[in-house]
Coordinates of C-alpha atoms in Angstrom, one line a residue:
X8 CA 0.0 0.0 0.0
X9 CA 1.4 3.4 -0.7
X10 CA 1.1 5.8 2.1
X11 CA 0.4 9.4 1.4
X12 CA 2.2 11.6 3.9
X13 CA 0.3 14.8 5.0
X14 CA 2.7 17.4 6.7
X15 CA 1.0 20.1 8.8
X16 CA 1.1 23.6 7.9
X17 CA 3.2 22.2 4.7
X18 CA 6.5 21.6 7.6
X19 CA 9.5 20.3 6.6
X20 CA 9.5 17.6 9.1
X21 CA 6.9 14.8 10.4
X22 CA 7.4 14.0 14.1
X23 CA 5.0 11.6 16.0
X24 CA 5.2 9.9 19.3
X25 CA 3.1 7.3 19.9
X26 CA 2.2 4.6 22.7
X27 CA -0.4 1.9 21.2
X28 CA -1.3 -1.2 21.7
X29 CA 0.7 -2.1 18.4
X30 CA 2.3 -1.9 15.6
X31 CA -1.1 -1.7 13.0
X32 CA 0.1 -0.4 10.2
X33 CA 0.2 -2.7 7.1
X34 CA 3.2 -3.5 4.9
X35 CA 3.3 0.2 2.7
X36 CA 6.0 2.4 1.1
X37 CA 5.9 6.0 1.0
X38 CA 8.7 8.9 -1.0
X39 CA 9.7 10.7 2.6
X40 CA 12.3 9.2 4.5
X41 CA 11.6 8.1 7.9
X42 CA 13.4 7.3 11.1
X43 CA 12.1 5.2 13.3
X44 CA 13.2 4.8 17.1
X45 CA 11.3 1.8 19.4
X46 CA 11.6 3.3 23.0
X47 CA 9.7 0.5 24.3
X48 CA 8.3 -3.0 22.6
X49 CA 9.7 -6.5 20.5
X50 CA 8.5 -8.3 17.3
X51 CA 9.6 -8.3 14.0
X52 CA 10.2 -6.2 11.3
X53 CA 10.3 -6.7 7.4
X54 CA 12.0 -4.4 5.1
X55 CA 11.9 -5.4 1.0
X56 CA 13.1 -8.9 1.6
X57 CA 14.6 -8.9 4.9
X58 CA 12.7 -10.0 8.0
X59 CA 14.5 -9.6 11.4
X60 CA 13.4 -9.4 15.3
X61 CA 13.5 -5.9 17.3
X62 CA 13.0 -4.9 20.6
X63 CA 13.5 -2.1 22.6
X64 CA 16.1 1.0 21.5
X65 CA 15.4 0.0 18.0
X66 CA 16.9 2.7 15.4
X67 CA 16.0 2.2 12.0
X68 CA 16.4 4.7 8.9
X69 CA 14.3 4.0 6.1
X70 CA 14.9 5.6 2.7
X71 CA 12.1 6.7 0.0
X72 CA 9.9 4.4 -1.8
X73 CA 11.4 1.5 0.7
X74 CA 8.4 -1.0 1.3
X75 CA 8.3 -2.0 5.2
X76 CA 6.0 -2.9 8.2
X77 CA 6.7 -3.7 11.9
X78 CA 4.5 -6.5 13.8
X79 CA 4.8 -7.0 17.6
X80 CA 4.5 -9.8 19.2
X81 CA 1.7 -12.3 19.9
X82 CA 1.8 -11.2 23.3
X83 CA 0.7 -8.0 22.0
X84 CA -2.3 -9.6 20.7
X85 CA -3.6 -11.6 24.0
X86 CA -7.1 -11.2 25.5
X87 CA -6.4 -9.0 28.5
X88 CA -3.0 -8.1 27.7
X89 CA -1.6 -4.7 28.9
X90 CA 1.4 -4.2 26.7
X91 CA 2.0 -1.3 24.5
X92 CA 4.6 0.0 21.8
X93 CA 6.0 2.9 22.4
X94 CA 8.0 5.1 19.6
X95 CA 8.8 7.8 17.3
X96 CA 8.7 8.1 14.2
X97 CA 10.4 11.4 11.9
X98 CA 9.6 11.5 8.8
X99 CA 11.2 13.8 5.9
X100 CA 10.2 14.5 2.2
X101 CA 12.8 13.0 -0.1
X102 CA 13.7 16.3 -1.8
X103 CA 14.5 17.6 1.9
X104 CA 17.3 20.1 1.5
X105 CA 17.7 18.2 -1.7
X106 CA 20.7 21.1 -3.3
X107 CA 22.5 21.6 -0.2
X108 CA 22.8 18.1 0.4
X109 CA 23.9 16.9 -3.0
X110 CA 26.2 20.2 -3.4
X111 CA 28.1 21.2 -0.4
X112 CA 30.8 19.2 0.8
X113 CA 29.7 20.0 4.5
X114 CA 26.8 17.6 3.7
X115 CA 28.5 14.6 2.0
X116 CA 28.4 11.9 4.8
X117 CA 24.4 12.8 5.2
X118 CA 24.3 12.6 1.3
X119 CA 26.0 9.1 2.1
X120 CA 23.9 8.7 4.3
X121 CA 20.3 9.0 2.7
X122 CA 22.1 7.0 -0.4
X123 CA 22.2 3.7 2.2
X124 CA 19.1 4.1 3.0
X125 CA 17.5 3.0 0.0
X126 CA 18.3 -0.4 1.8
X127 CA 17.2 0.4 5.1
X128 CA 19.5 0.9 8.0
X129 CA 19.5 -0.6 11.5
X130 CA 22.0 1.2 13.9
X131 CA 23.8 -0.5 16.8
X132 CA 22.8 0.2 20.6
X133 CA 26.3 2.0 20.8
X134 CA 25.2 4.5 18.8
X135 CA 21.3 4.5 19.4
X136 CA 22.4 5.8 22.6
X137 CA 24.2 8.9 21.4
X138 CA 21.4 10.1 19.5
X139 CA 18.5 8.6 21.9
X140 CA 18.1 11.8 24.0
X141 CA 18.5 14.0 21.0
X142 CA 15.2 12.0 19.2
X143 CA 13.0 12.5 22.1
X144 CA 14.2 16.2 22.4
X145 CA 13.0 16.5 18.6
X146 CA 9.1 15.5 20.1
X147 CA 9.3 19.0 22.1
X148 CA 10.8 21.1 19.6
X149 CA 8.6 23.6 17.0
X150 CA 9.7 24.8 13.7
X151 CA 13.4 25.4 12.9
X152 CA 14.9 24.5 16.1
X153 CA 13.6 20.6 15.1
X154 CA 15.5 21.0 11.3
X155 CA 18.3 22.1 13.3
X156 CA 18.4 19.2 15.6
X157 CA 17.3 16.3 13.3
X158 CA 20.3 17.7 11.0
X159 CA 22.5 17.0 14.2
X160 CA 21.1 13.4 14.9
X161 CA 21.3 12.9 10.6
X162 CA 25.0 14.3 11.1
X163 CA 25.8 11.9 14.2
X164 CA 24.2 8.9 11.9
X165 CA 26.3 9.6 8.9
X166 CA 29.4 9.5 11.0
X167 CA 29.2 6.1 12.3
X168 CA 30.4 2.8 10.9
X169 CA 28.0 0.8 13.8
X170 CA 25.0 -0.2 11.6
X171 CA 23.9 -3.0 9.2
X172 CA 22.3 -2.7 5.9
X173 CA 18.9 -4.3 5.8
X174 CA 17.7 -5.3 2.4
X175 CA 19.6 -7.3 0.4
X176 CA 23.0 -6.4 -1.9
X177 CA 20.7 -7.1 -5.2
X178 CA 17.4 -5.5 -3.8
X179 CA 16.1 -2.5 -6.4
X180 CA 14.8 -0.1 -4.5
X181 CA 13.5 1.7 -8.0
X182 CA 11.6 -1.0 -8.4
X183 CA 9.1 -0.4 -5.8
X184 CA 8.1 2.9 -7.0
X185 CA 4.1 3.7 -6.7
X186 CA 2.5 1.3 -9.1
X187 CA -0.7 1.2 -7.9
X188 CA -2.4 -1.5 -5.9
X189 CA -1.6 -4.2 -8.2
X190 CA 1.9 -4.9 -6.4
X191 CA 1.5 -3.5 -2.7
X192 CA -1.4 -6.0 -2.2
X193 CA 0.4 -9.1 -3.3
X194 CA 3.3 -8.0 -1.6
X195 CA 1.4 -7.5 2.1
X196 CA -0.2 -11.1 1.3
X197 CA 3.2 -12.7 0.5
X198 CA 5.0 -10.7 4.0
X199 CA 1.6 -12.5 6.3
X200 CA 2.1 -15.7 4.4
X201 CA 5.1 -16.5 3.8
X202 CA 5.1 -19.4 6.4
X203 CA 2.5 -21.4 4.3
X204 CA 2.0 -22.5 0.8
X205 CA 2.4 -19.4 -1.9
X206 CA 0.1 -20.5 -5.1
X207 CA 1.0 -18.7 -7.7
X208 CA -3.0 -18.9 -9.1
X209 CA -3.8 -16.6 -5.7
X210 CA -1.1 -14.0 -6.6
X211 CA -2.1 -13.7 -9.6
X212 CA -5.5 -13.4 -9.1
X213 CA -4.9 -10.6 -6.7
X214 CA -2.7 -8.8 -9.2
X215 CA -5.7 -9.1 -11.9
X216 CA -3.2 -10.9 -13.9
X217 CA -2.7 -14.0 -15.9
X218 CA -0.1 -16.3 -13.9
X219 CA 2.6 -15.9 -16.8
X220 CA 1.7 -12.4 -17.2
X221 CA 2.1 -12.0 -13.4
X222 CA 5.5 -14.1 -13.3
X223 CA 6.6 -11.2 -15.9
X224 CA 5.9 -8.3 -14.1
X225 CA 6.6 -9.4 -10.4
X226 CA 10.0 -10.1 -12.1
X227 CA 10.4 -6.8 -13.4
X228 CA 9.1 -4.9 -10.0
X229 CA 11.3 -7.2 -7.5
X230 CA 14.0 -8.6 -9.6
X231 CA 13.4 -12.1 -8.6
X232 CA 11.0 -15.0 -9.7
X233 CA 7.7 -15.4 -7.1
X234 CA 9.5 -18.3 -5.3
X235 CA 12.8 -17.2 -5.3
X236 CA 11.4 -14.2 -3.3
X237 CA 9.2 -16.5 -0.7
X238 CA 12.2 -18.6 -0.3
X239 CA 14.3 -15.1 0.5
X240 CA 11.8 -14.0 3.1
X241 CA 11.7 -18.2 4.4
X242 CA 15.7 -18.2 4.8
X243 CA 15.5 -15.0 6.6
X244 CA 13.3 -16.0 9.0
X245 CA 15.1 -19.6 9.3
X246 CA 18.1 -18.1 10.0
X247 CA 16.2 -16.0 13.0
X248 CA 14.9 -19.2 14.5
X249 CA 18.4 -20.9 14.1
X250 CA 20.1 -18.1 15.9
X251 CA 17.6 -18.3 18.4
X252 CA 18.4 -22.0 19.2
X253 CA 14.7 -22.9 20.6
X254 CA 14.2 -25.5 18.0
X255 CA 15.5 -28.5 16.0
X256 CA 16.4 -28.2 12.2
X257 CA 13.6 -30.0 11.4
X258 CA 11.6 -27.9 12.9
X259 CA 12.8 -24.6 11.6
X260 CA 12.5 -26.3 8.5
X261 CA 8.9 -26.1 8.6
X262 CA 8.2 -23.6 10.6
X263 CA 9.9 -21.1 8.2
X264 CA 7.6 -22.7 5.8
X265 CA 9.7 -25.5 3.7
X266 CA 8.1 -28.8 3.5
X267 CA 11.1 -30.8 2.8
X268 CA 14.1 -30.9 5.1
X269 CA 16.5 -32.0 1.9
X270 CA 15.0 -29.1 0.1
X271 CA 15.5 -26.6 2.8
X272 CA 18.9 -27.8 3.8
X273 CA 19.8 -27.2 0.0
X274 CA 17.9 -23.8 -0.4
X275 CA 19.4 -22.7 2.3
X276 CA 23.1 -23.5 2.2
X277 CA 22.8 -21.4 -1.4
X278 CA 21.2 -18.5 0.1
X279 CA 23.9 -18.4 2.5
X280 CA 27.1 -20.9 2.1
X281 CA 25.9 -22.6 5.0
X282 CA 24.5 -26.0 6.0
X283 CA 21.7 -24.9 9.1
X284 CA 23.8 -26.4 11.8
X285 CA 27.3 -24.5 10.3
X286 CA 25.3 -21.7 10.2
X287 CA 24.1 -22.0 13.9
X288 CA 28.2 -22.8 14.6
X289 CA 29.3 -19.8 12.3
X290 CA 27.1 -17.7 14.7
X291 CA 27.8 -18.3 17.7
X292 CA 31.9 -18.9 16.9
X293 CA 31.4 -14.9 15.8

């Protein structure tokens, strides 16, 4: 789904704090950028084809057009249970300060910046905890005294080496440019249902397409066939559960929604030069 961004009184900057219940947004791109920093709350979030846990003191950057949703916990979803997200979440048109950025060497490393988030980037707790303080200060803060501080915390970002890129090296970010509904739908239904059997006939159907017509242009949008993205998005999330170490190969196997341990084991050691259980070793050795 493509999210249209309204900005009051046509400000440069977006700023919301928020405690909920949870995350409730569906999976959805928009052109702004958008920062988002978990104060308080754990689940799992999905950017393009990567799929990873978060909890609390959670800093992510997200660049324009990036498609992305965040889903708490189950615990969040109990009868009777009290729990609540709490966050912020800045968000910045993609044209923000668009000539001084790409012009004036006193702006390179944010120009850097922005560039890497067209993947999506997760910074580490060393550095979530420099900027923390400054985010929350942003919440408080009217007119140009925010620019000037979310420059700072941009600035402070740009510096650091402590983050990890999110989607993967081959991901196209152009590719997920506003194209209607015909893609963001099949894309939500593919991020919820990973886990189970993908038919290509339901896809399709969604997209209004033909199956071979809709192998052709999910191609073109994602760069990768229907099933070599479900298998992406199930090798993600097996590698979550192996690092977790709650349960057997096997039962990552199906859990992250293969159906044959030989054809997991397989998939999976070419996604990521690993059999599961060197994997497992490779992390943990690390």
């Amino acid at each position: 789904m493509h999210e249209h961004i309204d900005f009051p009184g046509r400000s440069a900057i977006k700023v919301k704090k928020r405690e909920e219940p949870g995350f409730t947004y569906p999976w959805h791109f928009h052109s702004e950028y958008e920062l988002l920093y978990v104060i308080d709350g754990t689940g799992t979030s999905y950017v393009a084809d990567s799929i990873q846990p978060f909890n609390s003191g959670d800093l992510v950057l997200l660049g324009s057009n990036l498609p992305h949703f965040w889903k708490n916990d189950e615990s969040y979803e109990l009868v009777g249970s009290q729990k609540k997200v709490k966050y912020v979440v800045i968000q910045f048109p993609d044209d923000f300060f668009h000539d001084q950025i790409s012009k004036y060497p006193e702006f390179r490393l944010i120009a850097d910046l922005l560039e890497r988030s067209n993947r999506g980037i997760r910074f580490q707790p060393k550095v979530v905890a420099q900027v923390s303080n400054l985010i929350l200060e942003i919440t408080d803060l009217k007119g140009f005294e925010r620019i000037i501080e979310l420059m700072k915390v941009l600035q402070m970002l740009a510096e650091t080496n402590e983050y990890e890129l999110l989607a993967g090296e081959f991901y196209q970010p152009e590719k997920f440019e506003i194209d209607g509904d015909r893609l963001t739908s099949v894309m939500h239904y593919i991020n919820i249902n990973y886990q189970h059997t993908i038919k290509l006939e339901k896809v399709a159907e969604m997209a209004h397409l033909h199956p071979s017509a809709f192998c052709r242009f999910f191609k073109e949008k994602t760069g990768k066939s229907l099933l070599g993205y479900v298998n992406d998005m199930r090798i993600s999330y097996a590698c979550k559960l192996i690092i977790e170490h709650k349960q057997t190969i096997s039962q990552v196997c199906f859990e992250a929604g293969f159906n044959n341990l030989s054809n997991f084991n397989r998939i999976f050691k070419k996604h990521t030069g690993f059999t599961p259980t060197e994997y497992y070793r490779q992390f943990n050795k690390n």
